[in-house]
PDB file of C-alpha atoms and ligand atoms in Angstrom:
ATOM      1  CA  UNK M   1      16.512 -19.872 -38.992  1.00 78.00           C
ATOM      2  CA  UNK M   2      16.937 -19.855 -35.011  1.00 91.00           C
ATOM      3  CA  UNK M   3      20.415 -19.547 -34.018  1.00 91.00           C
ATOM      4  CA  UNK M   4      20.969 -22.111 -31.598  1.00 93.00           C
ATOM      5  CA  UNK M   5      23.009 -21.834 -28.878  1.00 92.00           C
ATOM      6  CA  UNK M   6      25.298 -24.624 -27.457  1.00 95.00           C
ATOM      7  CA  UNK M   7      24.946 -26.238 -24.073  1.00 96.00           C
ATOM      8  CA  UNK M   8      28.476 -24.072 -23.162  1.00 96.00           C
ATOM      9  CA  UNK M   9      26.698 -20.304 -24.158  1.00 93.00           C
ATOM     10  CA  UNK M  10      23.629 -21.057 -22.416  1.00 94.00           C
ATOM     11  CA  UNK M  11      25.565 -21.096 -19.102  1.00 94.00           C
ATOM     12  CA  UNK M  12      27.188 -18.351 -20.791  1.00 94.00           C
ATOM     13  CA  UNK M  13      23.391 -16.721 -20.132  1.00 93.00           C
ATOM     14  CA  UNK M  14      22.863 -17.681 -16.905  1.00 93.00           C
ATOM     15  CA  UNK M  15      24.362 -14.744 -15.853  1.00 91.00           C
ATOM     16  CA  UNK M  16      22.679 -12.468 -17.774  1.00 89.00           C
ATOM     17  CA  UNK M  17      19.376 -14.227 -16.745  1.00 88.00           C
ATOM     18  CA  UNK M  18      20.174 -14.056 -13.332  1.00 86.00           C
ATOM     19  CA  UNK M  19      20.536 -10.095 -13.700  1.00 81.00           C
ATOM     20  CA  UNK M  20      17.479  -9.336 -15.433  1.00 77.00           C
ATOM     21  CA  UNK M  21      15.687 -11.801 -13.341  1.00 77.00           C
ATOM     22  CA  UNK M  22      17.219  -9.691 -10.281  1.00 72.00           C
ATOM     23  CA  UNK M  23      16.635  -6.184 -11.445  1.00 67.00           C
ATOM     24  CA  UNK M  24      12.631  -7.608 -12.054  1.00 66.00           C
ATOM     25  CA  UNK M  25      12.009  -9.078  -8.388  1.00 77.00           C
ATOM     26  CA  UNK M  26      13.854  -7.977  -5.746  1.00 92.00           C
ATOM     27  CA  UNK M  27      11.994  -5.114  -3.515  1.00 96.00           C
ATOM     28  CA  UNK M  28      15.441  -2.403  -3.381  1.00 95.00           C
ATOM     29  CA  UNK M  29      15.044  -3.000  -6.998  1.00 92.00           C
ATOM     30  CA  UNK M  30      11.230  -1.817  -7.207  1.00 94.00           C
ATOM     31  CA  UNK M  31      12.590   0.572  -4.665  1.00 96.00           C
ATOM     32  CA  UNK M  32      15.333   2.036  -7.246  1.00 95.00           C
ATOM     33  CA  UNK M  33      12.463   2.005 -10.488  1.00 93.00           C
ATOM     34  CA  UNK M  34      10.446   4.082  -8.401  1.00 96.00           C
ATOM     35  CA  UNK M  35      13.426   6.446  -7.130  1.00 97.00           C
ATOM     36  CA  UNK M  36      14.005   6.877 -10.619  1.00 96.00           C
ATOM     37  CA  UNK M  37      10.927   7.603 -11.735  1.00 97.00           C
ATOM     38  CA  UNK M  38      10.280   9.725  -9.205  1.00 98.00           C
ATOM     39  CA  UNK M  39      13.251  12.068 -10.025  1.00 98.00           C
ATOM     40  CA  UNK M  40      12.688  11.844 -13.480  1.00 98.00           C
ATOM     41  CA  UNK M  41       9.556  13.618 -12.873  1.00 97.00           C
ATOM     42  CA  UNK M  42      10.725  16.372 -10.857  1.00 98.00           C
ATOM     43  CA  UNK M  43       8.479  14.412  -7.422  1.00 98.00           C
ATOM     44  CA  UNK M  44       9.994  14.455  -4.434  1.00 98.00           C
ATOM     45  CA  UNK M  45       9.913  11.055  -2.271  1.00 98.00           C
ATOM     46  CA  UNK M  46       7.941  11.721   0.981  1.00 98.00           C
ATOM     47  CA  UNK M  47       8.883   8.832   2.522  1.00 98.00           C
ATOM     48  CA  UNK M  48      12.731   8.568   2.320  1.00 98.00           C
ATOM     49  CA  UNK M  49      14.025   9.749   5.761  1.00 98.00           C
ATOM     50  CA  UNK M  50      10.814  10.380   7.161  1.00 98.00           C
ATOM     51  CA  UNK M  51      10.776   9.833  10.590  1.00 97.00           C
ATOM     52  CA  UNK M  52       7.984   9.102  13.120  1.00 94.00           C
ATOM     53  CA  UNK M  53       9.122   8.148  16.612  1.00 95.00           C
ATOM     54  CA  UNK M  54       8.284   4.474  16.197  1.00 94.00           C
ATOM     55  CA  UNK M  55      10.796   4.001  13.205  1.00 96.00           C
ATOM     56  CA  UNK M  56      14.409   2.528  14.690  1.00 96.00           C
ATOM     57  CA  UNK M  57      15.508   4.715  11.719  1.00 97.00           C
ATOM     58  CA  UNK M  58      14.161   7.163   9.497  1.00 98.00           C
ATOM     59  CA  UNK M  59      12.176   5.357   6.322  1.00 98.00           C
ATOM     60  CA  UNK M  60      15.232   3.946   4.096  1.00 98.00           C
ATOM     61  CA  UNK M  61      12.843   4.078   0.378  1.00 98.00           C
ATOM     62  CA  UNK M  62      10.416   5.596  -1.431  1.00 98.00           C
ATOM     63  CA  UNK M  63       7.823   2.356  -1.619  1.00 98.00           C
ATOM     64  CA  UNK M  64       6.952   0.772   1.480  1.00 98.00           C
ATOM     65  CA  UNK M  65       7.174  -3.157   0.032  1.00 98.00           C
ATOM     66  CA  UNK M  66       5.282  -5.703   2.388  1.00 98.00           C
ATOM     67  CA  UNK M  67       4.852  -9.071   1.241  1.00 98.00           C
ATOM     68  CA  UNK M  68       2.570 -12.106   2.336  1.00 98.00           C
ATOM     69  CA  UNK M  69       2.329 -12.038   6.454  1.00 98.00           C
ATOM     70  CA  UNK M  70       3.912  -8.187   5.990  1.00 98.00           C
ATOM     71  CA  UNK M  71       0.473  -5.677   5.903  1.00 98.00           C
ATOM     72  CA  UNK M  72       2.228  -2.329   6.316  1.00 98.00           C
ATOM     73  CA  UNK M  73       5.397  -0.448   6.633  1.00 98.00           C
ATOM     74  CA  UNK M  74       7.663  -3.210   4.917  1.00 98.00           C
ATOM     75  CA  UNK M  75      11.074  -1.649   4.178  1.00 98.00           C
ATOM     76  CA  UNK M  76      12.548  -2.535   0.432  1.00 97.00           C
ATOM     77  CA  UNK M  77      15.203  -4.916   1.078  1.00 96.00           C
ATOM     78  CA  UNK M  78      17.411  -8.249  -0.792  1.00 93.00           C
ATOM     79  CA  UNK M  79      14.202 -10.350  -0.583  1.00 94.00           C
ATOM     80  CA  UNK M  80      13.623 -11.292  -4.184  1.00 90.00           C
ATOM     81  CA  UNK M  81       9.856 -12.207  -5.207  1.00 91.00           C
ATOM     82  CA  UNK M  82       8.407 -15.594  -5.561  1.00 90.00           C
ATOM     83  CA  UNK M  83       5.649 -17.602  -7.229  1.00 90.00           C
ATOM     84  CA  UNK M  84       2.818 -17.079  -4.861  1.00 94.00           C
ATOM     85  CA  UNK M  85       3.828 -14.155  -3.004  1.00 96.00           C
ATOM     86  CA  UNK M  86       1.350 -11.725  -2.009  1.00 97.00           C
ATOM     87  CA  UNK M  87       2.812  -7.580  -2.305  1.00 97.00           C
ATOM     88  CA  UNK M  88       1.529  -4.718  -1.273  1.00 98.00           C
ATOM     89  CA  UNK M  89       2.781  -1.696  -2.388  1.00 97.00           C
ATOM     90  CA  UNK M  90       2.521   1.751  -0.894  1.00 98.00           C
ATOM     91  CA  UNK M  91       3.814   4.683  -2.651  1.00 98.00           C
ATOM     92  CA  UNK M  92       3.520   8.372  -2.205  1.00 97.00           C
ATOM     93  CA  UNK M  93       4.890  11.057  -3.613  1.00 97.00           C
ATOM     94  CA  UNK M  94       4.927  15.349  -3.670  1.00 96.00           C
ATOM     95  CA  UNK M  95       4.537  16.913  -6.626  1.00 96.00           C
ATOM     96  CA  UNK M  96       4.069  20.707  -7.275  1.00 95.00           C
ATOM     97  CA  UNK M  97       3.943  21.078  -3.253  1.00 95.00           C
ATOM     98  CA  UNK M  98       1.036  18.636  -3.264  1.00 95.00           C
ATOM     99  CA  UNK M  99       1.471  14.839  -1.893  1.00 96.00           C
ATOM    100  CA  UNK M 100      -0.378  11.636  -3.153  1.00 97.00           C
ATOM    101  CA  UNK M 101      -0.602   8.164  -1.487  1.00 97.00           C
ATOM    102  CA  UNK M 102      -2.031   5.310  -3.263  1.00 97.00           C
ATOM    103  CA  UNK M 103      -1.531   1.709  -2.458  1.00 97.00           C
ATOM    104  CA  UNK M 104      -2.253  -1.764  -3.948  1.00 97.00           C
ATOM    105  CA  UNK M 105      -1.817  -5.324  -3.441  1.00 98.00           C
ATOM    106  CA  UNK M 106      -1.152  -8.505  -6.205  1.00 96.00           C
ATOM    107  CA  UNK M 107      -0.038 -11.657  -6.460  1.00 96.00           C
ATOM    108  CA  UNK M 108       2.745 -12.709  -8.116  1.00 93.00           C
ATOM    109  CA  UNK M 109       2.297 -15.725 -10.222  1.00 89.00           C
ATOM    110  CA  UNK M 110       0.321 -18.593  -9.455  1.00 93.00           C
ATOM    111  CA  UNK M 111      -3.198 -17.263  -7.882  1.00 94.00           C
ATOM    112  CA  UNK M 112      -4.009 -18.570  -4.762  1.00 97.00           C
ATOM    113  CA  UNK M 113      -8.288 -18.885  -4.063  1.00 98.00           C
ATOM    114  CA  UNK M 114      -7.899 -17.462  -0.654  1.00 98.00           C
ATOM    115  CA  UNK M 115      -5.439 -14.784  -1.155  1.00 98.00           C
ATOM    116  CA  UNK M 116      -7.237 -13.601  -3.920  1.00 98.00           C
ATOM    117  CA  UNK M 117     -10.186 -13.302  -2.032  1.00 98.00           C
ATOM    118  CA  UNK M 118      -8.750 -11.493   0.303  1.00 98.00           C
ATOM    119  CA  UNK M 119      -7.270  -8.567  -2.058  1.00 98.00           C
ATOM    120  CA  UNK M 120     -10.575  -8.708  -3.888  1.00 98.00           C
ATOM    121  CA  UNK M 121     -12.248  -7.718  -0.824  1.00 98.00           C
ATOM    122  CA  UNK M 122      -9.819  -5.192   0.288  1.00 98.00           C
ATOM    123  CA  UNK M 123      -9.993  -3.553  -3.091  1.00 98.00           C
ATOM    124  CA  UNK M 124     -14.374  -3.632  -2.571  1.00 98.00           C
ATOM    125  CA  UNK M 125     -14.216  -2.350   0.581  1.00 98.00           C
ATOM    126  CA  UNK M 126     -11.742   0.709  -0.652  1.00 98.00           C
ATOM    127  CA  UNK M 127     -14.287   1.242  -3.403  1.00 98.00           C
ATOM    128  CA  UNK M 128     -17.364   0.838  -0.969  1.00 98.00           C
ATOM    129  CA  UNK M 129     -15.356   3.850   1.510  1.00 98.00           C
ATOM    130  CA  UNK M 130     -15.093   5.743  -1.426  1.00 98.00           C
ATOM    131  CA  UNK M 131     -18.975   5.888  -2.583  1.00 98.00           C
ATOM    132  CA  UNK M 132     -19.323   7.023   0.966  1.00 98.00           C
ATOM    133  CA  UNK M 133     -17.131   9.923   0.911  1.00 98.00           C
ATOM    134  CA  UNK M 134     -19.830  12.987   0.089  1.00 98.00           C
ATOM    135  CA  UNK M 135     -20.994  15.693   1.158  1.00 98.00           C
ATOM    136  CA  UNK M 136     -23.978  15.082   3.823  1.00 97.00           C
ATOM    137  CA  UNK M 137     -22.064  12.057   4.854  1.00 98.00           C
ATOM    138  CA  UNK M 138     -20.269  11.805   8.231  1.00 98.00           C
ATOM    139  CA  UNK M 139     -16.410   9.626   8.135  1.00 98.00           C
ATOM    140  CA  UNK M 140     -18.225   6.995  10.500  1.00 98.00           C
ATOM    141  CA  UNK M 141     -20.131   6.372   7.193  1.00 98.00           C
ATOM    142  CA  UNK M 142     -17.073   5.329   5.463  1.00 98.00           C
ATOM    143  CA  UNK M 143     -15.054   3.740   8.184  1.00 98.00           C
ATOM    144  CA  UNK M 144     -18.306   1.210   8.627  1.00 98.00           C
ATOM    145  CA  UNK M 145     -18.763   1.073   4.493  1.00 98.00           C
ATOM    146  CA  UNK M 146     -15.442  -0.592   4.841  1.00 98.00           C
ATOM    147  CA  UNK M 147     -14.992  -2.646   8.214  1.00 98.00           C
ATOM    148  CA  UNK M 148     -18.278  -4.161   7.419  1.00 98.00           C
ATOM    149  CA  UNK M 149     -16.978  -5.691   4.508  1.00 98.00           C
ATOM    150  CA  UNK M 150     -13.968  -7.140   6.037  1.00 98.00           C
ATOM    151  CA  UNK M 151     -15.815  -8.714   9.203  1.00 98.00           C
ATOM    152  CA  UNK M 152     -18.740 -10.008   7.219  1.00 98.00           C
ATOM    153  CA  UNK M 153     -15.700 -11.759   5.321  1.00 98.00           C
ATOM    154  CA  UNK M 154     -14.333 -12.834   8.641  1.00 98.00           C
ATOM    155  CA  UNK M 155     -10.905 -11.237   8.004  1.00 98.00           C
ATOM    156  CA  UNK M 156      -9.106  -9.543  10.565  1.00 98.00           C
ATOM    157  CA  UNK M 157      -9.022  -5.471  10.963  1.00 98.00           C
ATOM    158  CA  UNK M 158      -6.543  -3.680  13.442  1.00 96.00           C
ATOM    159  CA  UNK M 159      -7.758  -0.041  13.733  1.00 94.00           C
ATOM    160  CA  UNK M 160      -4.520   1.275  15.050  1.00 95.00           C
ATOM    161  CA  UNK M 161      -3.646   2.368  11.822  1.00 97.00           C
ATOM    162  CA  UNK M 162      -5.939   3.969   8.870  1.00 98.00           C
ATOM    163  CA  UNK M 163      -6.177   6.501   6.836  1.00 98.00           C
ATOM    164  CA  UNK M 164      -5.817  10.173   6.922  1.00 98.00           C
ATOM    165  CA  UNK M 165      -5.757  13.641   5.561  1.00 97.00           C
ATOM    166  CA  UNK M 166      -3.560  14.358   2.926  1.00 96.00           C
ATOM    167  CA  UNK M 167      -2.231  17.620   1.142  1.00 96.00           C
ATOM    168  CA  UNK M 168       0.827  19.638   1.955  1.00 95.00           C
ATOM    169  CA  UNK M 169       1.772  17.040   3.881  1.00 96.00           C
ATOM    170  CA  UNK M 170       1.094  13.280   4.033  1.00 97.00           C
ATOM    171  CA  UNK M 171      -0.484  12.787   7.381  1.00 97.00           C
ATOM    172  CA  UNK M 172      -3.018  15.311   8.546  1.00 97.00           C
ATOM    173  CA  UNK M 173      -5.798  15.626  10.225  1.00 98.00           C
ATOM    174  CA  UNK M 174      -8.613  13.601  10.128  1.00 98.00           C
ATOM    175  CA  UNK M 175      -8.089   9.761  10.716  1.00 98.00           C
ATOM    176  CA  UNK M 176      -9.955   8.021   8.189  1.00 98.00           C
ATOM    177  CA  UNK M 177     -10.732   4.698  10.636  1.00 98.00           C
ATOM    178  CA  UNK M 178     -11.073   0.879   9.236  1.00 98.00           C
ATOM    179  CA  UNK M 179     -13.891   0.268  11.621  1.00 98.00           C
ATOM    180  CA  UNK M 180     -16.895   3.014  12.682  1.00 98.00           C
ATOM    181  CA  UNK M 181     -20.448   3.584  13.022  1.00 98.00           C
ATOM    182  CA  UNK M 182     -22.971   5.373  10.146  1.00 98.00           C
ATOM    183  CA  UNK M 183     -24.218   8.349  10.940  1.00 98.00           C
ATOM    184  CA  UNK M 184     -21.015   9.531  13.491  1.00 98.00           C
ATOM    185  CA  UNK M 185     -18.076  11.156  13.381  1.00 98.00           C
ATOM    186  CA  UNK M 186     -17.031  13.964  11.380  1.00 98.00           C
ATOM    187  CA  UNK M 187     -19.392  15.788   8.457  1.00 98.00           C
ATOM    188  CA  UNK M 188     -17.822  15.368   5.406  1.00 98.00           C
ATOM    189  CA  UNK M 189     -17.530  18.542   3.573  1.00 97.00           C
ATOM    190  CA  UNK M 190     -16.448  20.042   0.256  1.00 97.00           C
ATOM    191  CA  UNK M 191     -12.643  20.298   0.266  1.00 96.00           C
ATOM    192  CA  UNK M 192     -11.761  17.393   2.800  1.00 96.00           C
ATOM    193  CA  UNK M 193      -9.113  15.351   0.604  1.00 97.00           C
ATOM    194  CA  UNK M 194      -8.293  12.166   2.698  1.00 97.00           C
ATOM    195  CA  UNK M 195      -6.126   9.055   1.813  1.00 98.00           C
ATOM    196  CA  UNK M 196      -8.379   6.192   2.674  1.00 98.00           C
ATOM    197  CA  UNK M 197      -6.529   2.841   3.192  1.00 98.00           C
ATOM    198  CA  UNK M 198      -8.246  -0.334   4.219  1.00 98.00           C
ATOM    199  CA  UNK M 199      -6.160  -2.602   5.400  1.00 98.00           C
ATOM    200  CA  UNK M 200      -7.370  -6.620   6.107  1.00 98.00           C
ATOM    201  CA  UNK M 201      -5.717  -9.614   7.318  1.00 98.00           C
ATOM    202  CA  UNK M 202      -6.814 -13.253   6.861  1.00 98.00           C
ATOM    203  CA  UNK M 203      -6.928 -14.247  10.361  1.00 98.00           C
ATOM    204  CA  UNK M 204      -7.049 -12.572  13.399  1.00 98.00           C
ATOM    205  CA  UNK M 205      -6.831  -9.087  14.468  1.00 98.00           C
ATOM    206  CA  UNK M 206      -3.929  -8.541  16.518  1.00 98.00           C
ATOM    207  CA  UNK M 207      -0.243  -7.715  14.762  1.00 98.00           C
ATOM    208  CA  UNK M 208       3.316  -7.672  15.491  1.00 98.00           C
ATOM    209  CA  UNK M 209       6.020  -4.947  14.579  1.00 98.00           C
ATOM    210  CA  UNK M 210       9.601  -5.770  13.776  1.00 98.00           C
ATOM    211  CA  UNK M 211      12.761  -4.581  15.426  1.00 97.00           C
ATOM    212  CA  UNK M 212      13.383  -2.541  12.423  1.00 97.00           C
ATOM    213  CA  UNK M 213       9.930  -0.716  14.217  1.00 97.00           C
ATOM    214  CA  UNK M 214       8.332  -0.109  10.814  1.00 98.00           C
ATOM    215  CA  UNK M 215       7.548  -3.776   9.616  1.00 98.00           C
ATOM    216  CA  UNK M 216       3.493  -4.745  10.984  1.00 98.00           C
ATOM    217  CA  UNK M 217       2.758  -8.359  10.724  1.00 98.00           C
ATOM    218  CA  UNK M 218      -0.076 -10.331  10.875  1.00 98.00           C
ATOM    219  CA  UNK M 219       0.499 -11.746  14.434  1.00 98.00           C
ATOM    220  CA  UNK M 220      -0.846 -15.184  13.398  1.00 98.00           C
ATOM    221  CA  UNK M 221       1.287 -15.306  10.067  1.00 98.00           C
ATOM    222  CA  UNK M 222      -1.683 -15.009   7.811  1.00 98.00           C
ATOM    223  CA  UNK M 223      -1.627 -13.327   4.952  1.00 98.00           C
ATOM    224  CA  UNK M 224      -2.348  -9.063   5.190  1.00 99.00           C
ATOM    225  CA  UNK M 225      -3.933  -6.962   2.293  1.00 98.00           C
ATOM    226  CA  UNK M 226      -3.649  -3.444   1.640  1.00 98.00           C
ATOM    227  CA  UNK M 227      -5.501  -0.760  -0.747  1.00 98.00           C
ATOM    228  CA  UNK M 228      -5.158   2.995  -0.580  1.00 98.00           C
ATOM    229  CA  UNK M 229      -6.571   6.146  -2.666  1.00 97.00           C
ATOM    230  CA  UNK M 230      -6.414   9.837  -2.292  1.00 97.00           C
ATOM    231  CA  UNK M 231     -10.029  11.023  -2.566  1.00 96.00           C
ATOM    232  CA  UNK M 232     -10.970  14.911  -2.847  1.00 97.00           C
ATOM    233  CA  UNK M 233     -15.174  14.952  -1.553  1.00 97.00           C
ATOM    234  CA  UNK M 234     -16.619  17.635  -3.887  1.00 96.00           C
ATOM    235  CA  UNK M 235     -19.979  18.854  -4.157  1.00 97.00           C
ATOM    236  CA  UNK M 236     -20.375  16.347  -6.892  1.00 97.00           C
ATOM    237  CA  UNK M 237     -18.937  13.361  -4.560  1.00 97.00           C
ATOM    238  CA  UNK M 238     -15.983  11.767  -4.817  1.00 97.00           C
ATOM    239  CA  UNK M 239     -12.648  12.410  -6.757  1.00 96.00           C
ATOM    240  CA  UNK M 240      -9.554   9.499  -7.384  1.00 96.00           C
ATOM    241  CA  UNK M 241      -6.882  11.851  -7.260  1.00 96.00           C
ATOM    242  CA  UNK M 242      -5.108   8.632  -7.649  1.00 96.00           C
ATOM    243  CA  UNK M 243      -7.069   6.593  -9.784  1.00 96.00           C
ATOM    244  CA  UNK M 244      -4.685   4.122 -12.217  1.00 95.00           C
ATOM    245  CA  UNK M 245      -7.217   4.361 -15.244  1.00 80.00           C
TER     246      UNK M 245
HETATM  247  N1  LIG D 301       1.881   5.771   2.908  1.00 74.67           N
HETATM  248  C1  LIG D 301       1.688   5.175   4.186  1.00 74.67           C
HETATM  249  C2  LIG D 301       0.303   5.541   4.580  1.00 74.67           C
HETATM  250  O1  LIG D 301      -0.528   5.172   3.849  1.00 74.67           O
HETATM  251  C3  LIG D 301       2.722   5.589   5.185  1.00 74.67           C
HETATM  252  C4  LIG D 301       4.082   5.292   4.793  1.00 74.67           C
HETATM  253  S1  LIG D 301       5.113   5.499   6.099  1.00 74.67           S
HETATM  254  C5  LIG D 301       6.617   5.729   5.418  1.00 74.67           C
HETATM  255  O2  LIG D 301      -0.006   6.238   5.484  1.00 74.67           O
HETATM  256  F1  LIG D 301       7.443   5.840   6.351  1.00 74.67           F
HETATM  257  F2  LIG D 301       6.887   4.770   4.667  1.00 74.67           F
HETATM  258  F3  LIG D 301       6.649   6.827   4.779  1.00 74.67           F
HETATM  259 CO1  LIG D 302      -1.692   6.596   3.598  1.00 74.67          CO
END
């Protein structure tokens, strides 16, 4: 049999509730899973403290944690999840002396037509920039693989930020652009790892940053997607170093 509880011990759980509720939703607490995991593991965080002279402060978390209007940057904070919210999470890491970046965006609870449209999209054109990144290819190839798919949508694309090398160090050279022409740009050659990162918004193209100088917005409020692998271009094409399967 059940044990039942009486109306006085189920506000006896309440708090209880609230906590587990709490550790599952806010974004510091994503923020501490992934801490932990990360030293668990032996990784070391390469964003915490990192620095770029557009942050008011160096980065405060390992997971950058923007939700709905938020596209990129979005510092873990209080905010605790809803139904409907859209989250994008962007997380990398340096293992062994080697980094990773990877990023991916859901929605929480009740799907919503248009924002799921939106991430499917995003996630397409990551997948369509990563057939094109081969050998004999050039990165204007991949850059147009993947704004083509978000203007043919009709979503909004800001090119001021993309993707990029990746090893040693997060950010290296090349860019990896959201927007390009076939056939330009740099070959694509054996050994060329980049972190490719399409980004799309659901209205316009122009963005805001926050005070906090790390926070880009949708300037029109609409909702932002984000998607992000770190692909190795072999002689046999392309490798997911980050691949969730
Ligand atoms: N991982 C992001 C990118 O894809 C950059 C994160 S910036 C940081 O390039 F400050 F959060 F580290
Ligand atoms: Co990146």
């Amino acid at each position: 049999m059940a044990a039942l509880k009486t109306p006085a011990e189920i506000d006896q759980m309440r708090a209880a509730g609230r906590f587990v509720a709490g550790v599952l939703t806010s974004l510091r607490d994503l923020d501490a899973h992934a801490h932990r995991m990360i030293d668990q593991a032996g990784a070391r965080s390469v964003y915490l403290g990192y620095h770029p002279s557009f942050g008011a402060m160096p980065y405060p978390g390992v997971l950058c944690t923007s939700v709905n209007d938020a596209a990129l940057h979005g510092l873990p904070s209080d905010r605790v999840l809803a139904d409907g919210d859209v989250l994008s999470i962007d997380f990398a890491a340096e293992v062994d002396g080697w980094v990773a970046d990877s990023a991916l965006t859901f929605q929480l609870g009740t799907p919503d037509p248009d924002a799921q449209r939106l991430i499917a999209l995003t996630d397409e054109a990551l997948a369509a920039g990563i057939a094109q990144a081969r050998p004999g290819n050039r990165m204007g190839d991949i850059s147009a693989a993947i704004g083509e798919i978000g203007r043919a949508a009709g979503f909004g694309i800001n090119a001021d930020f993309g993707g990029h090398g990746v090893g040693r160090t997060m950010h290296e050279e090349p860019h990896v652009p959201n927007v390009g022409r076939r056939g330009t740009g740099l070959k694509l050659r054996p050994g060329l790892v980049i972190a490719i990162e399409p980004w799309f918004m659901a209205g316009g193209d122009g963005y805001t940053v926050d005070p906090d100088g790390w926070t880009i917005r949708t300037a029109d409020g609409s909702l932002a997607a984000h998607a992000e692998h770190t692909v190795a271009i072999t002689a046999d094409g392309p490798v997911v170093l980050t691949a969730r399967d």
